[in-house]
mmCIF file of C-alpha atoms in Angstrom:
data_model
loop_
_atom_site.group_PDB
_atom_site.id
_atom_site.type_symbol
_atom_site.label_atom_id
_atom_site.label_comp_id
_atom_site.label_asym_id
_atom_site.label_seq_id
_atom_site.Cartn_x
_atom_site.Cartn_y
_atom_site.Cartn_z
ATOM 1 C CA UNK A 199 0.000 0.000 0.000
ATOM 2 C CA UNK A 200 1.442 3.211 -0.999
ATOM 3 C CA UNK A 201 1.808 5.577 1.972
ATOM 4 C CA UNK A 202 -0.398 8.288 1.120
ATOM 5 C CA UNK A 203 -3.511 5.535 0.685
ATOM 6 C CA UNK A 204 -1.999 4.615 4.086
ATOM 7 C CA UNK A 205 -2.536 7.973 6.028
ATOM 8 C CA UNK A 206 -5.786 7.992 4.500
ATOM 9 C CA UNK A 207 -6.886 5.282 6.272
ATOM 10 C CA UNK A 208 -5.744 6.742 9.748
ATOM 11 C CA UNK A 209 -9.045 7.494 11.481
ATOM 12 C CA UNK A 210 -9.502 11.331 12.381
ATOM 13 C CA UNK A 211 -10.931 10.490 15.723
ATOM 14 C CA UNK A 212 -7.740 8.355 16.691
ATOM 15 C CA UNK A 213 -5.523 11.531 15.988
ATOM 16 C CA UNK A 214 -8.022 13.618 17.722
ATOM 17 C CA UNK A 215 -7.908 10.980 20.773
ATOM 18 C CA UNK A 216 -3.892 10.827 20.614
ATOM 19 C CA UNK A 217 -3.196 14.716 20.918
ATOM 20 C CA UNK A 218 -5.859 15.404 23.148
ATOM 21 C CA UNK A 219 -4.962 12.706 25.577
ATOM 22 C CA UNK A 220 -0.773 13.196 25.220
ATOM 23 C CA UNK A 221 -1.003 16.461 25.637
ATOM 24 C CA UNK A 222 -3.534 15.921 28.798
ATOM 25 C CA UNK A 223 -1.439 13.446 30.293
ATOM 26 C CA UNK A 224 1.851 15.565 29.803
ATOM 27 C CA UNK A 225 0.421 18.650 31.598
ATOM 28 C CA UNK A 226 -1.337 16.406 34.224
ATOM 29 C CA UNK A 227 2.240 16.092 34.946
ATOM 30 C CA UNK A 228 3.579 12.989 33.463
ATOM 31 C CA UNK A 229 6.732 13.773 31.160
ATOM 32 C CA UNK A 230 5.254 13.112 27.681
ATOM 33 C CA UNK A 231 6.065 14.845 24.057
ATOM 34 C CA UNK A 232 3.247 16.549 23.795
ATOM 35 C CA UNK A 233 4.206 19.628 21.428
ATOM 36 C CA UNK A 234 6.113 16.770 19.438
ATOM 37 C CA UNK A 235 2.578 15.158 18.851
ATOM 38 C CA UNK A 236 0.910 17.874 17.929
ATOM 39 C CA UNK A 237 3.317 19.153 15.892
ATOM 40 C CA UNK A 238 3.084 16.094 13.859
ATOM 41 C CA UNK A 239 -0.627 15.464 13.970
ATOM 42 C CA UNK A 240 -1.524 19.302 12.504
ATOM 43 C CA UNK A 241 0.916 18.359 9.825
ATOM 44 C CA UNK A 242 -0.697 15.567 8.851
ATOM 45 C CA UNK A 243 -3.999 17.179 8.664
ATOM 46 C CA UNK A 244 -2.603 19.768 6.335
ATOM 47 C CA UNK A 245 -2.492 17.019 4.164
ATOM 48 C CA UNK A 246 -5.136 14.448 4.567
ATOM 49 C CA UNK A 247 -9.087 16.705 4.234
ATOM 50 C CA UNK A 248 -10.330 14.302 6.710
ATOM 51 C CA UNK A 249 -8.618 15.662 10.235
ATOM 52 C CA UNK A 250 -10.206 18.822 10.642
ATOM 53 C CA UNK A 251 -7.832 21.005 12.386
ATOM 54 C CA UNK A 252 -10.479 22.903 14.134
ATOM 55 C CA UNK A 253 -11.518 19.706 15.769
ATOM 56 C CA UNK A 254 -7.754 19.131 16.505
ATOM 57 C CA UNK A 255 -7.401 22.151 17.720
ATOM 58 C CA UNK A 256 -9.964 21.912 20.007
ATOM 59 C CA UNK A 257 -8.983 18.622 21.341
ATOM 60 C CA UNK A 258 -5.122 19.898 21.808
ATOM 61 C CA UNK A 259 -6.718 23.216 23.674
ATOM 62 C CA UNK A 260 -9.087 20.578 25.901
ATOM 63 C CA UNK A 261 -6.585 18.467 27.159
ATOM 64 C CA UNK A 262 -4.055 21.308 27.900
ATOM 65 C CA UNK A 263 -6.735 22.886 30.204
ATOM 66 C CA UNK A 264 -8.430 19.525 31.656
ATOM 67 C CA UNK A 265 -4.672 17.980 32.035
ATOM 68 C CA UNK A 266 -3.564 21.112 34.036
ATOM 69 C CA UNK A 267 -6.976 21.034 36.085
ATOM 70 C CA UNK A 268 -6.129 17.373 36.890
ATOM 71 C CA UNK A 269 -2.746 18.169 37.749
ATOM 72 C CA UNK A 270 -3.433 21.267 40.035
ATOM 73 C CA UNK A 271 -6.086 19.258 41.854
ATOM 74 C CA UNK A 272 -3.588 16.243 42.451
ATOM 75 C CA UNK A 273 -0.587 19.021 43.078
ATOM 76 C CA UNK A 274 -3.044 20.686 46.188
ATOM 77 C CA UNK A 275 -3.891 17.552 47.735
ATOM 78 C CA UNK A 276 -0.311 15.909 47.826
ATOM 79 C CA UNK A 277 1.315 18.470 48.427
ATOM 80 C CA UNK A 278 5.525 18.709 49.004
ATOM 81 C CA UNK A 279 5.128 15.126 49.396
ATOM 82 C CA UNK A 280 4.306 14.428 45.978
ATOM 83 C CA UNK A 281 6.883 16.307 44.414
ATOM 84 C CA UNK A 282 9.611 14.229 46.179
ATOM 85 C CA UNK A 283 7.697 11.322 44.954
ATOM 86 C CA UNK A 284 7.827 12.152 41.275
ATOM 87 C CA UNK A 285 11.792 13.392 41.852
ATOM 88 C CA UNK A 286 12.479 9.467 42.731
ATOM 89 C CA UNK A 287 10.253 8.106 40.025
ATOM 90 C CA UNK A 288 11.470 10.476 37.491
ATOM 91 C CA UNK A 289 14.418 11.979 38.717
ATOM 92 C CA UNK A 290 15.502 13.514 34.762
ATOM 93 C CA UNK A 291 12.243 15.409 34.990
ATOM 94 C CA UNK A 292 11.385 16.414 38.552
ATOM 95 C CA UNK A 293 14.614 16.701 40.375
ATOM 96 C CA UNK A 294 15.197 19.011 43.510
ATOM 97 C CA UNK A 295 17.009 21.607 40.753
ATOM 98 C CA UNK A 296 13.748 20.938 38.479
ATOM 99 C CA UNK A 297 11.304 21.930 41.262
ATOM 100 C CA UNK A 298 13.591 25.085 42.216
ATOM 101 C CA UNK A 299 13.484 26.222 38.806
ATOM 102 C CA UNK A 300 9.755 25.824 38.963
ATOM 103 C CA UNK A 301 9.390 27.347 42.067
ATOM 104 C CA UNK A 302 11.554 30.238 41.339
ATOM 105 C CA UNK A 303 9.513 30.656 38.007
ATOM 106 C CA UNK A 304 5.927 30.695 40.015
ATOM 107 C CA UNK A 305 7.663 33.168 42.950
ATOM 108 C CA UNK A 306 8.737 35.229 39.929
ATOM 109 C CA UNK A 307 5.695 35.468 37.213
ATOM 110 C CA UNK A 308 3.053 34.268 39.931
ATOM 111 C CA UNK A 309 -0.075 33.174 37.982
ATOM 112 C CA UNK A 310 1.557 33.968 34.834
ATOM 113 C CA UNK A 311 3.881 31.337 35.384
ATOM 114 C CA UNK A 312 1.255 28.701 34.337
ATOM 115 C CA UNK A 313 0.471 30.670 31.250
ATOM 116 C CA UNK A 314 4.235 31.542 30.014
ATOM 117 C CA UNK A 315 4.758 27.593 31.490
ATOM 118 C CA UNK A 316 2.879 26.251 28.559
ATOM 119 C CA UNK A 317 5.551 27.168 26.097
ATOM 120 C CA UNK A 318 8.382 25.651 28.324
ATOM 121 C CA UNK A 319 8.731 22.251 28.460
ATOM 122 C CA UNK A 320 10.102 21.986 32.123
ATOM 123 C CA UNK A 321 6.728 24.153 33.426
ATOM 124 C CA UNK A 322 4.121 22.737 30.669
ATOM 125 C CA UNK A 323 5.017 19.187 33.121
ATOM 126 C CA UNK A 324 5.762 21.039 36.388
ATOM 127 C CA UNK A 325 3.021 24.113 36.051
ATOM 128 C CA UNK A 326 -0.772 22.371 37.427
ATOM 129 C CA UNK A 327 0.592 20.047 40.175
ATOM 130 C CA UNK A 328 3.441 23.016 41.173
ATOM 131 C CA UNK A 329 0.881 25.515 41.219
ATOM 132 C CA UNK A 330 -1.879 23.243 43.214
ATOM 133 C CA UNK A 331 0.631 22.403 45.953
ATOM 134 C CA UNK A 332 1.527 26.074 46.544
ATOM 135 C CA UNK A 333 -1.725 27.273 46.577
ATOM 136 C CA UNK A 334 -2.671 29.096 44.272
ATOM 137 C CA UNK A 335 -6.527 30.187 44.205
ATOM 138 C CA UNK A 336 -8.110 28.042 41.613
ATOM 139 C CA UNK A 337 -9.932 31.162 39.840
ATOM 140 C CA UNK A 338 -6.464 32.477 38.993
ATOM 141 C CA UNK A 339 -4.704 29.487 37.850
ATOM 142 C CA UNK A 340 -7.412 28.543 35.019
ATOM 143 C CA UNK A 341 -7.681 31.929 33.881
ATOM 144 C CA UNK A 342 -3.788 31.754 33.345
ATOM 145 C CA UNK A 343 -4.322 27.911 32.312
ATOM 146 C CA UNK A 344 -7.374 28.519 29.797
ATOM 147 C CA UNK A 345 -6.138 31.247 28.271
ATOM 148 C CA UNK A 346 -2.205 29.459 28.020
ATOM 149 C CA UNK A 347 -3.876 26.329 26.224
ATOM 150 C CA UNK A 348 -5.908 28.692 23.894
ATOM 151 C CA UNK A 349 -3.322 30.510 22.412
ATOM 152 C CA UNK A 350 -0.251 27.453 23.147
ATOM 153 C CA UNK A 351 -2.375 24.778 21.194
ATOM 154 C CA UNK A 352 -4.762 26.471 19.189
ATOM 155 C CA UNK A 353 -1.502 28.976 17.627
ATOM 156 C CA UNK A 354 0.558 26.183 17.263
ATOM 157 C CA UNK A 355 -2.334 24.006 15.034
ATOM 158 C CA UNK A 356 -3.048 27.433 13.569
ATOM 159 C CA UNK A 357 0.278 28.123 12.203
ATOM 160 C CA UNK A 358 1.527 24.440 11.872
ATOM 161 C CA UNK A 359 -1.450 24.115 9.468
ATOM 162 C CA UNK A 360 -1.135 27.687 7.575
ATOM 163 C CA UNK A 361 2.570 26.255 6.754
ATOM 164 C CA UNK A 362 1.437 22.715 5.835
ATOM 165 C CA UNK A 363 -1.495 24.093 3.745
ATOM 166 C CA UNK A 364 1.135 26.162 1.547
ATOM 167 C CA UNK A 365 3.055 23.347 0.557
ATOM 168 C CA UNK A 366 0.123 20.925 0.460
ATOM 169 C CA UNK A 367 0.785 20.161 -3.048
ATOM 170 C CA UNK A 368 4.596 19.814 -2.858
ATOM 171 C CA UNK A 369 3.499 17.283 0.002
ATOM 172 C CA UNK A 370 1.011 15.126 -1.554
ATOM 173 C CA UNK A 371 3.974 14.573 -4.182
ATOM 174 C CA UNK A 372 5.929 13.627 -2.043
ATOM 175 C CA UNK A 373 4.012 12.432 1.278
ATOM 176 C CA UNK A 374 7.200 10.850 2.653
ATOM 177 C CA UNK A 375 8.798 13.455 2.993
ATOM 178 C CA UNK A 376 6.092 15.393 5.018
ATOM 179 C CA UNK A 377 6.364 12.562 7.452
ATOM 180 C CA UNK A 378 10.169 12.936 6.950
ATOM 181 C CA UNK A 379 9.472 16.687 8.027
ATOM 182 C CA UNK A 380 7.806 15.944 11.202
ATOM 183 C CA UNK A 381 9.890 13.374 12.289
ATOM 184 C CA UNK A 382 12.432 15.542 12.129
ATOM 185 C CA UNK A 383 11.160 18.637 13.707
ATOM 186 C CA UNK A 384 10.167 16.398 16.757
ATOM 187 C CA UNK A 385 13.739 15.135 16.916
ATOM 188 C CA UNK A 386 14.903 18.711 16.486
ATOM 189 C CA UNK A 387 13.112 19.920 19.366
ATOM 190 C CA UNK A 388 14.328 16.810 21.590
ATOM 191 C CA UNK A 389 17.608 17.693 20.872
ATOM 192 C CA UNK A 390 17.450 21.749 21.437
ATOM 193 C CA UNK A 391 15.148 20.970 24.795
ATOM 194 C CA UNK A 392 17.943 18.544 25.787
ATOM 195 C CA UNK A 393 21.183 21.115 25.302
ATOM 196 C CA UNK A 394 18.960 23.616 26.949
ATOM 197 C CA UNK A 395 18.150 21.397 30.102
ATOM 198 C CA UNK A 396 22.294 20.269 30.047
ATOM 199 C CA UNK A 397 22.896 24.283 30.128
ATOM 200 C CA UNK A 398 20.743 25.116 32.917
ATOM 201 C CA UNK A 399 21.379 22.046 35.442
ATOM 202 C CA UNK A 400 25.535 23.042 34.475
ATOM 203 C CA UNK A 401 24.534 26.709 35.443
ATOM 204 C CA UNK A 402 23.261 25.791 38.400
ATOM 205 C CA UNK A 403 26.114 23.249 39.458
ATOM 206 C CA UNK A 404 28.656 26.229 38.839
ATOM 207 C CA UNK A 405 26.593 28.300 41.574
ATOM 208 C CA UNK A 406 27.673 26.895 44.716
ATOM 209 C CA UNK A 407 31.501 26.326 43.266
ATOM 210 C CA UNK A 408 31.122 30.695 42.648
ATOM 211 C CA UNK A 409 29.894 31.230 46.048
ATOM 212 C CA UNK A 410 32.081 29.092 47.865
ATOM 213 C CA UNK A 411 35.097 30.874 45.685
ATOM 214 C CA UNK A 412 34.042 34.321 46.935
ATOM 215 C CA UNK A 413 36.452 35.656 49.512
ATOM 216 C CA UNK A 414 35.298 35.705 52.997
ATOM 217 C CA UNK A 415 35.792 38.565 54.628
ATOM 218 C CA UNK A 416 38.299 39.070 58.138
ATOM 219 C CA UNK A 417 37.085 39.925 61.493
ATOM 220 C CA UNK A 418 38.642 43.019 63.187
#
């Protein structure tokens, strides 16, 4: 079977099911590639008529919002507690220098933090449970998380799409090679999120070698 007669046979509702529950289950908290998925998935509906991408885009903007509910609920009730659980389960994702950065994110932006969190892949994990177990009223979290999902998911299918729909034709030519594209841009992103974590947790290693190199000053 050709591939293109393949993709057509890909049910919408499956796609619809796989980016709305990824992308649930990622900002629930558990570390999943959810912008990878929907990256993909808005491609593919720029080139097969039968995913609508307002339907995606509503599923990608329902599970970002019900996932972060989920997570803040679960984040309130556990509390500190449950963060050092997840830093032994998943130790890459929600180590004690993850959860400062998070912490230092929320003390910093506030409720904002879940909002500018959806576009970070450390805070799109960390941003409903961290924000549950410190608190935060409810009424300001899911303004910041509703209006975070609208613009994070719906912009992305919104502008994924736009730039599959231009090159739609160029794409049914060649349909491998619009999977080709998306399996690539997923593995780009992997790679650019990982350098970018490697940076940080180095930046903050350095910080106690600088302040134990600082000179200490002499008593009279």
């Amino acid at each position: 079977m050709h591939i293109q007669e393949w993709l057509e046979t890909v049910p919408a509702i499956a796609v619809y099911l796989l980016v709305g529950g990824v992308i649930g289950l990622e900002s629930l908290g558990i570390p999943l590639p959810g912008e990878i998925v929907l990256v993909s998935a808005t491609l593919l509906a720029a080139t097969q008529d039968h995913i609508n991408p307002y339907v995606l885009g509503a599923c990608a903007i329902a599970g970002a919002v019900v996932g972060d509910s989920i997570g803040y609920m679960i984040g309130r009730k556990g509390g500190k507690p449950l963060l050092e659980w997840l830093g032994r389960k998943f130790p890459k994702h929600f180590g004690p220098h993850h959860v400062a950065t998070a912490e230092r994110s929320f003390q910093k932006w506030g409720m904002w933090a879940v909002f500018v969190g959806r576009f970070i892949a450390l805070l799109r994990i960390f941003a409903g449970p961290l924000a549950g177990v410190l608190k935060m009223p409810y009424w300001k979290f899911l303004i910041a998380n509703v209006l975070g999902g609208i613009v994070w998911a719906g912009g992305t299918v919104a502008v994924i799409y736009s730039v599959g729909k231009v090159a739609e034709e160029w794409l049914k030519k060649f349909s491998w090679l619009g999977l080709l594209a998306a399996v690539l841009f997923g593995l780009g992103s992997l790679v650019v999120m990982r350098i970018k974590a490697k940076k940080a947790e180095a930046a903050r290693a350095a910080e106690p070698a600088a302040a134990q190199a600082e000179p200490v000053g002499t008593a009279d």
